[in-house]
mmCIF file with all atom_site columns, C-alpha atoms in Angstrom:
data_model
loop_
_atom_site.group_PDB
_atom_site.id
_atom_site.type_symbol
_atom_site.label_atom_id
_atom_site.label_alt_id
_atom_site.label_comp_id
_atom_site.label_asym_id
_atom_site.label_entity_id
_atom_site.label_seq_id
_atom_site.pdbx_PDB_ins_code
_atom_site.Cartn_x
_atom_site.Cartn_y
_atom_site.Cartn_z
_atom_site.occupancy
_atom_site.B_iso_or_equiv
_atom_site.pdbx_formal_charge
_atom_site.auth_seq_id
_atom_site.auth_comp_id
_atom_site.auth_asym_id
_atom_site.auth_atom_id
_atom_site.pdbx_PDB_model_num
ATOM 1   C CA . MET A 1 1   ? -85.497 58.195  -20.840 1.00 60.00 ? 30  MET A CA 1
ATOM 2   C CA . LEU A 1 2   ? -81.959 57.994  -20.437 1.00 66.00 ? 31  LEU A CA 1
ATOM 3   C CA . GLN A 1 3   ? -79.670 57.283  -23.365 1.00 69.00 ? 32  GLN A CA 1
ATOM 4   C CA . VAL A 1 4   ? -76.319 56.471  -22.619 1.00 66.00 ? 33  VAL A CA 1
ATOM 5   C CA . ASN A 1 5   ? -73.651 55.459  -25.373 1.00 68.00 ? 34  ASN A CA 1
ATOM 6   C CA . LEU A 1 6   ? -71.926 52.141  -24.555 1.00 67.00 ? 35  LEU A CA 1
ATOM 7   C CA . LEU A 1 7   ? -69.845 52.448  -27.759 1.00 73.00 ? 36  LEU A CA 1
ATOM 8   C CA . PRO A 1 8   ? -66.956 54.046  -26.309 1.00 77.00 ? 37  PRO A CA 1
ATOM 9   C CA . TRP A 1 9   ? -66.985 51.368  -23.171 1.00 78.00 ? 38  TRP A CA 1
ATOM 10  C CA . ARG A 1 10  ? -67.260 48.764  -25.533 1.00 81.00 ? 39  ARG A CA 1
ATOM 11  C CA . ARG A 1 11  ? -64.511 50.003  -27.269 1.00 83.00 ? 40  ARG A CA 1
ATOM 12  C CA . VAL A 1 12  ? -62.529 50.109  -24.211 1.00 84.00 ? 41  VAL A CA 1
ATOM 13  C CA . GLN A 1 13  ? -63.381 46.364  -23.304 1.00 86.00 ? 42  GLN A CA 1
ATOM 14  C CA . GLY A 1 14  ? -62.819 45.603  -26.947 1.00 86.00 ? 43  GLY A CA 1
ATOM 15  C CA . ARG A 1 15  ? -59.277 46.704  -26.549 1.00 89.00 ? 44  ARG A CA 1
ATOM 16  C CA . LYS A 1 16  ? -58.585 44.944  -22.541 1.00 90.00 ? 45  LYS A CA 1
ATOM 17  C CA . ARG A 1 17  ? -59.980 41.734  -24.302 1.00 90.00 ? 46  ARG A CA 1
ATOM 18  C CA . LEU A 1 18  ? -57.496 42.229  -27.304 1.00 90.00 ? 47  LEU A CA 1
ATOM 19  C CA . ARG A 1 19  ? -54.343 42.918  -24.763 1.00 89.00 ? 48  ARG A CA 1
ATOM 20  C CA . PHE A 1 20  ? -55.320 40.019  -22.799 1.00 89.00 ? 49  PHE A CA 1
ATOM 21  C CA . TRP A 1 21  ? -55.844 37.851  -25.608 1.00 88.00 ? 50  TRP A CA 1
ATOM 22  C CA . LEU A 1 22  ? -52.389 39.370  -27.279 1.00 86.00 ? 51  LEU A CA 1
ATOM 23  C CA . ASN A 1 23  ? -50.663 38.911  -24.011 1.00 84.00 ? 52  ASN A CA 1
ATOM 24  C CA . VAL A 1 24  ? -51.614 35.283  -23.560 1.00 83.00 ? 53  VAL A CA 1
ATOM 25  C CA . THR A 1 25  ? -50.927 34.277  -27.033 1.00 87.00 ? 54  THR A CA 1
ATOM 26  C CA . VAL A 1 26  ? -47.551 35.990  -27.256 1.00 86.00 ? 55  VAL A CA 1
ATOM 27  C CA . LEU A 1 27  ? -46.591 35.778  -23.173 1.00 85.00 ? 56  LEU A CA 1
ATOM 28  C CA . PHE A 1 28  ? -47.369 31.880  -23.228 1.00 86.00 ? 57  PHE A CA 1
ATOM 29  C CA . PRO A 1 29  ? -45.644 30.598  -26.159 1.00 87.00 ? 58  PRO A CA 1
ATOM 30  C CA . GLY A 1 30  ? -42.988 33.557  -24.736 1.00 88.00 ? 59  GLY A CA 1
ATOM 31  C CA . LEU A 1 31  ? -42.594 31.645  -21.351 1.00 88.00 ? 60  LEU A CA 1
ATOM 32  C CA . LEU A 1 32  ? -42.355 28.333  -22.611 1.00 89.00 ? 61  LEU A CA 1
ATOM 33  C CA . LEU A 1 33  ? -39.873 29.203  -25.131 1.00 92.00 ? 62  LEU A CA 1
ATOM 34  C CA . ALA A 1 34  ? -37.726 30.905  -21.887 1.00 93.00 ? 63  ALA A CA 1
ATOM 35  C CA . GLY A 1 35  ? -38.474 27.737  -20.189 1.00 94.00 ? 64  GLY A CA 1
ATOM 36  C CA . SER A 1 36  ? -37.336 25.377  -22.384 1.00 95.00 ? 65  SER A CA 1
ATOM 37  C CA . TRP A 1 37  ? -34.091 27.028  -22.943 1.00 96.00 ? 66  TRP A CA 1
ATOM 38  C CA . ILE A 1 38  ? -33.690 27.331  -19.384 1.00 96.00 ? 67  ILE A CA 1
ATOM 39  C CA . CYS A 1 39  ? -34.186 23.353  -19.194 1.00 96.00 ? 68  CYS A CA 1
ATOM 40  C CA . ALA A 1 40  ? -31.932 23.258  -22.280 1.00 96.00 ? 69  ALA A CA 1
ATOM 41  C CA . ALA A 1 41  ? -29.521 25.175  -20.480 1.00 96.00 ? 70  ALA A CA 1
ATOM 42  C CA . PHE A 1 42  ? -29.834 23.197  -17.539 1.00 96.00 ? 71  PHE A CA 1
ATOM 43  C CA . LEU A 1 43  ? -29.311 20.542  -18.860 1.00 96.00 ? 72  LEU A CA 1
ATOM 44  C CA . ALA A 1 44  ? -26.366 20.874  -20.905 1.00 96.00 ? 73  ALA A CA 1
ATOM 45  C CA . GLN A 1 45  ? -24.592 21.968  -17.863 1.00 96.00 ? 74  GLN A CA 1
ATOM 46  C CA . HIS A 1 46  ? -25.384 18.560  -16.215 1.00 96.00 ? 75  HIS A CA 1
ATOM 47  C CA . GLN A 1 47  ? -24.550 16.800  -18.826 1.00 96.00 ? 76  GLN A CA 1
ATOM 48  C CA . THR A 1 48  ? -21.364 18.569  -19.072 1.00 96.00 ? 77  THR A CA 1
ATOM 49  C CA . LEU A 1 49  ? -20.609 17.800  -15.408 1.00 96.00 ? 78  LEU A CA 1
ATOM 50  C CA . LEU A 1 50  ? -21.391 14.052  -15.795 1.00 96.00 ? 79  LEU A CA 1
ATOM 51  C CA . LEU A 1 51  ? -18.848 14.117  -18.764 1.00 96.00 ? 80  LEU A CA 1
ATOM 52  C CA . GLN A 1 52  ? -16.060 15.568  -16.047 1.00 96.00 ? 81  GLN A CA 1
ATOM 53  C CA . HIS A 1 53  ? -17.371 13.373  -13.448 1.00 96.00 ? 82  HIS A CA 1
ATOM 54  C CA . VAL A 1 54  ? -17.139 10.309  -16.306 1.00 96.00 ? 83  VAL A CA 1
ATOM 55  C CA . ALA A 1 55  ? -13.507 11.882  -17.284 1.00 96.00 ? 84  ALA A CA 1
ATOM 56  C CA . ALA A 1 56  ? -12.642 11.975  -13.707 1.00 96.00 ? 85  ALA A CA 1
ATOM 57  C CA . LEU A 1 57  ? -13.933 7.963   -12.667 1.00 96.00 ? 86  LEU A CA 1
ATOM 58  C CA . LYS A 1 58  ? -11.852 7.032   -15.621 1.00 96.00 ? 87  LYS A CA 1
ATOM 59  C CA . LEU A 1 59  ? -8.466  8.319   -14.452 1.00 96.00 ? 88  LEU A CA 1
ATOM 60  C CA . ALA A 1 60  ? -9.475  6.901   -11.156 1.00 96.00 ? 89  ALA A CA 1
ATOM 61  C CA . SER A 1 61  ? -9.944  3.482   -12.158 1.00 96.00 ? 90  SER A CA 1
ATOM 62  C CA . GLN A 1 62  ? -6.954  3.601   -14.365 1.00 96.00 ? 91  GLN A CA 1
ATOM 63  C CA . ALA A 1 63  ? -4.593  5.096   -11.274 1.00 96.00 ? 92  ALA A CA 1
ATOM 64  C CA . LEU A 1 64  ? -6.250  1.898   -9.223  1.00 96.00 ? 93  LEU A CA 1
ATOM 65  C CA . SER A 1 65  ? -5.626  -0.755  -11.544 1.00 96.00 ? 94  SER A CA 1
ATOM 66  C CA . LEU A 1 66  ? -2.236  1.001   -11.831 1.00 96.00 ? 95  LEU A CA 1
ATOM 67  C CA . GLN A 1 67  ? -2.200  0.634   -8.230  1.00 96.00 ? 96  GLN A CA 1
ATOM 68  C CA . GLN A 1 68  ? -3.539  -3.032  -8.158  1.00 96.00 ? 97  GLN A CA 1
ATOM 69  C CA . ARG A 1 69  ? -0.844  -3.966  -10.736 1.00 96.00 ? 98  ARG A CA 1
ATOM 70  C CA . ARG A 1 70  ? 1.770   -2.745  -8.264  1.00 96.00 ? 99  ARG A CA 1
ATOM 71  C CA . VAL A 1 71  ? 0.095   -4.145  -5.629  1.00 96.00 ? 100 VAL A CA 1
ATOM 72  C CA . ASP A 1 72  ? 0.017   -7.462  -7.180  1.00 96.00 ? 101 ASP A CA 1
ATOM 73  C CA . ALA A 1 73  ? 3.874   -7.557  -8.568  1.00 96.00 ? 102 ALA A CA 1
ATOM 74  C CA . ALA A 1 74  ? 4.660   -6.443  -5.153  1.00 96.00 ? 103 ALA A CA 1
ATOM 75  C CA . SER A 1 75  ? 2.402   -9.266  -3.856  1.00 96.00 ? 104 SER A CA 1
ATOM 76  C CA . ALA A 1 76  ? 3.999   -11.996 -6.047  1.00 96.00 ? 105 ALA A CA 1
ATOM 77  C CA . LYS A 1 77  ? 7.628   -10.616 -5.307  1.00 96.00 ? 106 LYS A CA 1
ATOM 78  C CA . VAL A 1 78  ? 6.544   -10.893 -1.487  1.00 96.00 ? 107 VAL A CA 1
ATOM 79  C CA . LYS A 1 79  ? 5.270   -14.375 -2.051  1.00 96.00 ? 108 LYS A CA 1
ATOM 80  C CA . GLU A 1 80  ? 8.642   -15.531 -3.630  1.00 96.00 ? 109 GLU A CA 1
ATOM 81  C CA . GLN A 1 81  ? 10.839  -13.870 -1.076  1.00 96.00 ? 110 GLN A CA 1
ATOM 82  C CA . MET A 1 82  ? 8.530   -15.871 1.218   1.00 96.00 ? 111 MET A CA 1
ATOM 83  C CA . ALA A 1 83  ? 9.421   -19.000 -0.366  1.00 95.00 ? 112 ALA A CA 1
ATOM 84  C CA . GLN A 1 84  ? 13.074  -18.381 -0.634  1.00 95.00 ? 113 GLN A CA 1
ATOM 85  C CA . ARG A 1 85  ? 13.096  -17.664 3.198   1.00 95.00 ? 114 ARG A CA 1
ATOM 86  C CA . LEU A 1 86  ? 11.103  -20.895 3.673   1.00 94.00 ? 115 LEU A CA 1
ATOM 87  C CA . ILE A 1 87  ? 13.742  -22.748 1.367   1.00 93.00 ? 116 ILE A CA 1
ATOM 88  C CA . SER A 1 88  ? 16.389  -20.904 3.363   1.00 93.00 ? 117 SER A CA 1
ATOM 89  C CA . GLN A 1 89  ? 15.326  -22.074 6.417   1.00 92.00 ? 118 GLN A CA 1
ATOM 90  C CA . GLN A 1 90  ? 14.809  -25.318 5.669   1.00 88.00 ? 119 GLN A CA 1
ATOM 91  C CA . LYS A 1 91  ? 18.573  -25.893 4.070   1.00 88.00 ? 120 LYS A CA 1
ATOM 92  C CA . ALA A 1 92  ? 19.351  -24.248 7.386   1.00 90.00 ? 121 ALA A CA 1
ATOM 93  C CA . GLN A 1 93  ? 17.247  -26.552 9.521   1.00 87.00 ? 122 GLN A CA 1
ATOM 94  C CA . ARG A 1 94  ? 18.994  -29.667 7.449   1.00 84.00 ? 123 ARG A CA 1
ATOM 95  C CA . SER A 1 95  ? 22.423  -28.369 8.387   1.00 87.00 ? 124 SER A CA 1
ATOM 96  C CA . ARG A 1 96  ? 21.439  -28.086 11.956  1.00 87.00 ? 125 ARG A CA 1
ATOM 97  C CA . ASP A 1 97  ? 20.115  -31.431 11.831  1.00 84.00 ? 126 ASP A CA 1
ATOM 98  C CA . TYR A 1 98  ? 23.488  -33.073 10.047  1.00 85.00 ? 127 TYR A CA 1
ATOM 99  C CA . LEU A 1 99  ? 25.393  -31.275 12.466  1.00 88.00 ? 128 LEU A CA 1
ATOM 100 C CA . GLN A 1 100 ? 23.396  -32.643 14.881  1.00 86.00 ? 129 GLN A CA 1
ATOM 101 C CA . LEU A 1 101 ? 23.851  -36.250 13.481  1.00 85.00 ? 130 LEU A CA 1
ATOM 102 C CA . LEU A 1 102 ? 27.470  -35.879 13.000  1.00 87.00 ? 131 LEU A CA 1
ATOM 103 C CA . THR A 1 103 ? 27.706  -34.791 16.934  1.00 87.00 ? 132 THR A CA 1
ATOM 104 C CA . LEU A 1 104 ? 25.602  -37.306 17.915  1.00 86.00 ? 133 LEU A CA 1
ATOM 105 C CA . LEU A 1 105 ? 27.701  -40.233 15.992  1.00 85.00 ? 134 LEU A CA 1
ATOM 106 C CA . ALA A 1 106 ? 30.586  -39.167 17.220  1.00 86.00 ? 135 ALA A CA 1
ATOM 107 C CA . GLU A 1 107 ? 29.603  -38.774 20.759  1.00 86.00 ? 136 GLU A CA 1
ATOM 108 C CA . ASN A 1 108 ? 27.677  -42.636 20.825  1.00 83.00 ? 137 ASN A CA 1
ATOM 109 C CA . MET A 1 109 ? 29.891  -44.658 18.779  1.00 84.00 ? 138 MET A CA 1
ATOM 110 C CA . PRO A 1 110 ? 31.703  -46.973 20.826  1.00 85.00 ? 139 PRO A CA 1
ATOM 111 C CA . GLU A 1 111 ? 35.012  -47.594 19.935  1.00 84.00 ? 140 GLU A CA 1
ATOM 112 C CA . GLU A 1 112 ? 35.056  -51.166 18.252  1.00 83.00 ? 141 GLU A CA 1
ATOM 113 C CA . LEU A 1 113 ? 33.019  -49.453 15.534  1.00 85.00 ? 142 LEU A CA 1
ATOM 114 C CA . ARG A 1 114 ? 34.009  -47.812 12.438  1.00 87.00 ? 143 ARG A CA 1
ATOM 115 C CA . LEU A 1 115 ? 31.884  -46.256 9.931   1.00 87.00 ? 144 LEU A CA 1
ATOM 116 C CA . SER A 1 116 ? 32.449  -46.572 6.133   1.00 88.00 ? 145 SER A CA 1
ATOM 117 C CA . GLU A 1 117 ? 29.934  -45.068 4.760   1.00 89.00 ? 146 GLU A CA 1
ATOM 118 C CA . LEU A 1 118 ? 26.840  -42.706 5.281   1.00 87.00 ? 147 LEU A CA 1
ATOM 119 C CA . THR A 1 119 ? 24.243  -41.686 2.348   1.00 88.00 ? 148 THR A CA 1
ATOM 120 C CA . GLU A 1 120 ? 21.247  -39.654 2.567   1.00 85.00 ? 149 GLU A CA 1
ATOM 121 C CA . HIS A 1 121 ? 18.327  -40.421 -0.196  1.00 84.00 ? 150 HIS A CA 1
ATOM 122 C CA . GLN A 1 122 ? 15.001  -38.508 0.514   1.00 81.00 ? 151 GLN A CA 1
ATOM 123 C CA . ASN A 1 123 ? 15.409  -38.116 4.591   1.00 80.00 ? 152 ASN A CA 1
ATOM 124 C CA . HIS A 1 124 ? 16.304  -41.942 5.116   1.00 86.00 ? 153 HIS A CA 1
ATOM 125 C CA . LEU A 1 125 ? 19.748  -42.473 6.167   1.00 88.00 ? 154 LEU A CA 1
ATOM 126 C CA . THR A 1 126 ? 21.869  -45.613 5.525   1.00 89.00 ? 155 THR A CA 1
ATOM 127 C CA . LEU A 1 127 ? 25.054  -46.143 7.747   1.00 88.00 ? 156 LEU A CA 1
ATOM 128 C CA . LYS A 1 128 ? 27.539  -48.789 6.901   1.00 90.00 ? 157 LYS A CA 1
ATOM 129 C CA . GLY A 1 129 ? 30.478  -49.695 9.024   1.00 89.00 ? 158 GLY A CA 1
ATOM 130 C CA . GLU A 1 130 ? 32.532  -52.418 10.662  1.00 89.00 ? 159 GLU A CA 1
ATOM 131 C CA . GLY A 1 131 ? 32.452  -53.813 14.397  1.00 87.00 ? 160 GLY A CA 1
ATOM 132 C CA . ARG A 1 132 ? 33.962  -56.641 16.275  1.00 85.00 ? 161 ARG A CA 1
ATOM 133 C CA . PHE A 1 133 ? 31.145  -57.713 18.791  1.00 85.00 ? 162 PHE A CA 1
ATOM 134 C CA . TYR A 1 134 ? 27.544  -57.512 17.893  1.00 85.00 ? 163 TYR A CA 1
ATOM 135 C CA . HIS A 1 135 ? 26.491  -56.183 21.023  1.00 85.00 ? 164 HIS A CA 1
ATOM 136 C CA . ASP A 1 136 ? 28.345  -52.936 20.329  1.00 86.00 ? 165 ASP A CA 1
ATOM 137 C CA . ILE A 1 137 ? 26.256  -52.873 17.200  1.00 85.00 ? 166 ILE A CA 1
ATOM 138 C CA . LEU A 1 138 ? 23.073  -53.401 18.604  1.00 87.00 ? 167 LEU A CA 1
ATOM 139 C CA . ALA A 1 139 ? 23.846  -50.829 21.670  1.00 87.00 ? 168 ALA A CA 1
ATOM 140 C CA . PHE A 1 140 ? 24.645  -48.339 19.021  1.00 86.00 ? 169 PHE A CA 1
ATOM 141 C CA . GLY A 1 141 ? 21.683  -48.838 17.057  1.00 87.00 ? 170 GLY A CA 1
ATOM 142 C CA . GLU A 1 142 ? 19.786  -48.509 20.165  1.00 88.00 ? 171 GLU A CA 1
ATOM 143 C CA . THR A 1 143 ? 21.134  -45.589 21.080  1.00 88.00 ? 172 THR A CA 1
ATOM 144 C CA . LEU A 1 144 ? 20.504  -43.968 17.593  1.00 85.00 ? 173 LEU A CA 1
ATOM 145 C CA . ALA A 1 145 ? 16.956  -44.949 18.515  1.00 86.00 ? 174 ALA A CA 1
ATOM 146 C CA . ALA A 1 146 ? 16.809  -43.245 21.408  1.00 86.00 ? 175 ALA A CA 1
ATOM 147 C CA . SER A 1 147 ? 17.567  -39.744 19.919  1.00 85.00 ? 176 SER A CA 1
ATOM 148 C CA . GLU A 1 148 ? 15.389  -37.061 19.246  1.00 83.00 ? 177 GLU A CA 1
ATOM 149 C CA . LEU A 1 149 ? 17.062  -35.969 15.699  1.00 83.00 ? 178 LEU A CA 1
ATOM 150 C CA . LEU A 1 150 ? 16.385  -39.927 14.214  1.00 83.00 ? 179 LEU A CA 1
ATOM 151 C CA . GLY A 1 151 ? 13.393  -42.398 13.775  1.00 82.00 ? 180 GLY A CA 1
ATOM 152 C CA . ASP A 1 152 ? 12.806  -45.817 12.671  1.00 85.00 ? 181 ASP A CA 1
ATOM 153 C CA . VAL A 1 153 ? 16.201  -47.285 13.135  1.00 85.00 ? 182 VAL A CA 1
ATOM 154 C CA . SER A 1 154 ? 16.713  -50.619 12.043  1.00 85.00 ? 183 SER A CA 1
ATOM 155 C CA . LEU A 1 155 ? 19.952  -52.929 11.557  1.00 83.00 ? 184 LEU A CA 1
ATOM 156 C CA . ALA A 1 156 ? 19.155  -54.280 8.130   1.00 83.00 ? 185 ALA A CA 1
ATOM 157 C CA . ASP A 1 157 ? 21.855  -56.255 7.661   1.00 82.00 ? 186 ASP A CA 1
ATOM 158 C CA . VAL A 1 158 ? 25.153  -57.516 9.422   1.00 86.00 ? 187 VAL A CA 1
ATOM 159 C CA . ARG A 1 159 ? 27.557  -59.922 7.870   1.00 85.00 ? 188 ARG A CA 1
ATOM 160 C CA . GLN A 1 160 ? 30.587  -61.680 9.045   1.00 85.00 ? 189 GLN A CA 1
ATOM 161 C CA . GLN A 1 161 ? 33.860  -60.253 7.407   1.00 79.00 ? 190 GLN A CA 1
ATOM 162 C CA . SER A 1 162 ? 37.302  -61.627 7.136   1.00 77.00 ? 191 SER A CA 1
ATOM 163 C CA . GLY A 1 163 ? 38.576  -62.546 10.410  1.00 76.00 ? 192 GLY A CA 1
ATOM 164 C CA . LEU A 1 164 ? 36.807  -61.035 13.628  1.00 75.00 ? 193 LEU A CA 1
ATOM 165 C CA . ALA A 1 165 ? 35.014  -58.483 11.713  1.00 84.00 ? 194 ALA A CA 1
ATOM 166 C CA . LEU A 1 166 ? 31.181  -57.476 11.129  1.00 85.00 ? 195 LEU A CA 1
ATOM 167 C CA . SER A 1 167 ? 29.841  -55.263 8.612   1.00 89.00 ? 196 SER A CA 1
ATOM 168 C CA . PHE A 1 168 ? 26.598  -53.744 8.895   1.00 89.00 ? 197 PHE A CA 1
ATOM 169 C CA . THR A 1 169 ? 24.357  -51.775 7.929   1.00 90.00 ? 198 THR A CA 1
ATOM 170 C CA . LEU A 1 170 ? 21.376  -49.427 9.538   1.00 88.00 ? 199 LEU A CA 1
ATOM 171 C CA . LYS A 1 171 ? 18.879  -47.701 8.019   1.00 91.00 ? 200 LYS A CA 1
ATOM 172 C CA . MET A 1 172 ? 17.311  -44.848 9.601   1.00 88.00 ? 201 MET A CA 1
ATOM 173 C CA . GLN A 1 173 ? 15.112  -41.760 8.760   1.00 86.00 ? 202 GLN A CA 1
ATOM 174 C CA . LEU A 1 174 ? 16.261  -38.129 10.076  1.00 81.00 ? 203 LEU A CA 1
ATOM 175 C CA . ARG A 1 175 ? 13.177  -36.735 11.724  1.00 75.00 ? 204 ARG A CA 1
ATOM 176 C CA . GLN A 1 176 ? 12.484  -32.434 11.669  1.00 63.00 ? 205 GLN A CA 1
ATOM 177 C CA . PRO A 1 177 ? 11.736  -31.029 14.995  1.00 52.00 ? 206 PRO A CA 1
ATOM 178 C CA . PRO A 1 178 ? 7.861   -30.509 15.040  1.00 48.00 ? 207 PRO A CA 1
ATOM 179 C CA . ASP A 1 179 ? 8.064   -27.020 15.862  1.00 47.00 ? 208 ASP A CA 1
ATOM 180 C CA . VAL A 1 180 ? 10.004  -26.368 12.594  1.00 45.00 ? 209 VAL A CA 1
ATOM 181 C CA . LEU A 1 181 ? 7.526   -27.715 10.938  1.00 47.00 ? 210 LEU A CA 1
ATOM 182 C CA . SER A 1 182 ? 4.349   -25.615 12.729  1.00 50.00 ? 211 SER A CA 1
ATOM 183 C CA . ALA A 1 183 ? 6.915   -22.515 12.118  1.00 51.00 ? 212 ALA A CA 1
ATOM 184 C CA . ASP A 1 184 ? 7.289   -23.372 8.603   1.00 51.00 ? 213 ASP A CA 1
ATOM 185 C CA . LYS A 1 185 ? 3.280   -23.750 8.435   1.00 53.00 ? 214 LYS A CA 1
ATOM 186 C CA . GLN A 1 186 ? 2.405   -20.435 9.981   1.00 55.00 ? 215 GLN A CA 1
ATOM 187 C CA . GLU A 1 187 ? 4.800   -18.446 7.870   1.00 53.00 ? 216 GLU A CA 1
ATOM 188 C CA . ALA A 1 188 ? 3.829   -19.299 5.026   1.00 54.00 ? 217 ALA A CA 1
ATOM 189 C CA . ARG A 1 189 ? 0.329   -19.119 5.428   1.00 55.00 ? 218 ARG A CA 1
ATOM 190 C CA . PRO A 1 190 ? 0.106   -15.125 5.414   1.00 51.00 ? 219 PRO A CA 1
#
């Protein structure tokens, strides 16, 4: 019978097993430690990038808020200028209306009538004057009522003065043309 000495083989196998378990017990924690270091480095880099993005966003937010304040200031200035423009347009229109009124009075007033007073209060006009004939006063009032510039023309008072003179009071409202009102409203909207 053949006898085989298995001791050297067992020693070799034992050394292989020892190396295997040594490799497993040393390499696995080493790999785990290296992986955690890589993950930690990656997370630190990611956190640094996030902090840089947050800082950039803060700067952009500050720039946008500064720009928003500038836009708000410019918008307020534009609104103020639009209001001033509207007021100046209304004043110019009012001046044109007064010029038209004076032209209308000068062209249509009979020779027998004299105006002594013209007053305006909140778009209501009062004309006071004297004339010799009642029908001249009525015709003058009808002529003014027919104009586009004046509305609600009424003869408020007629009194006999000394002699043949009649004093009269005409009340009326100064109208604005509709195209000026609609243009003003359209300009005020934007």
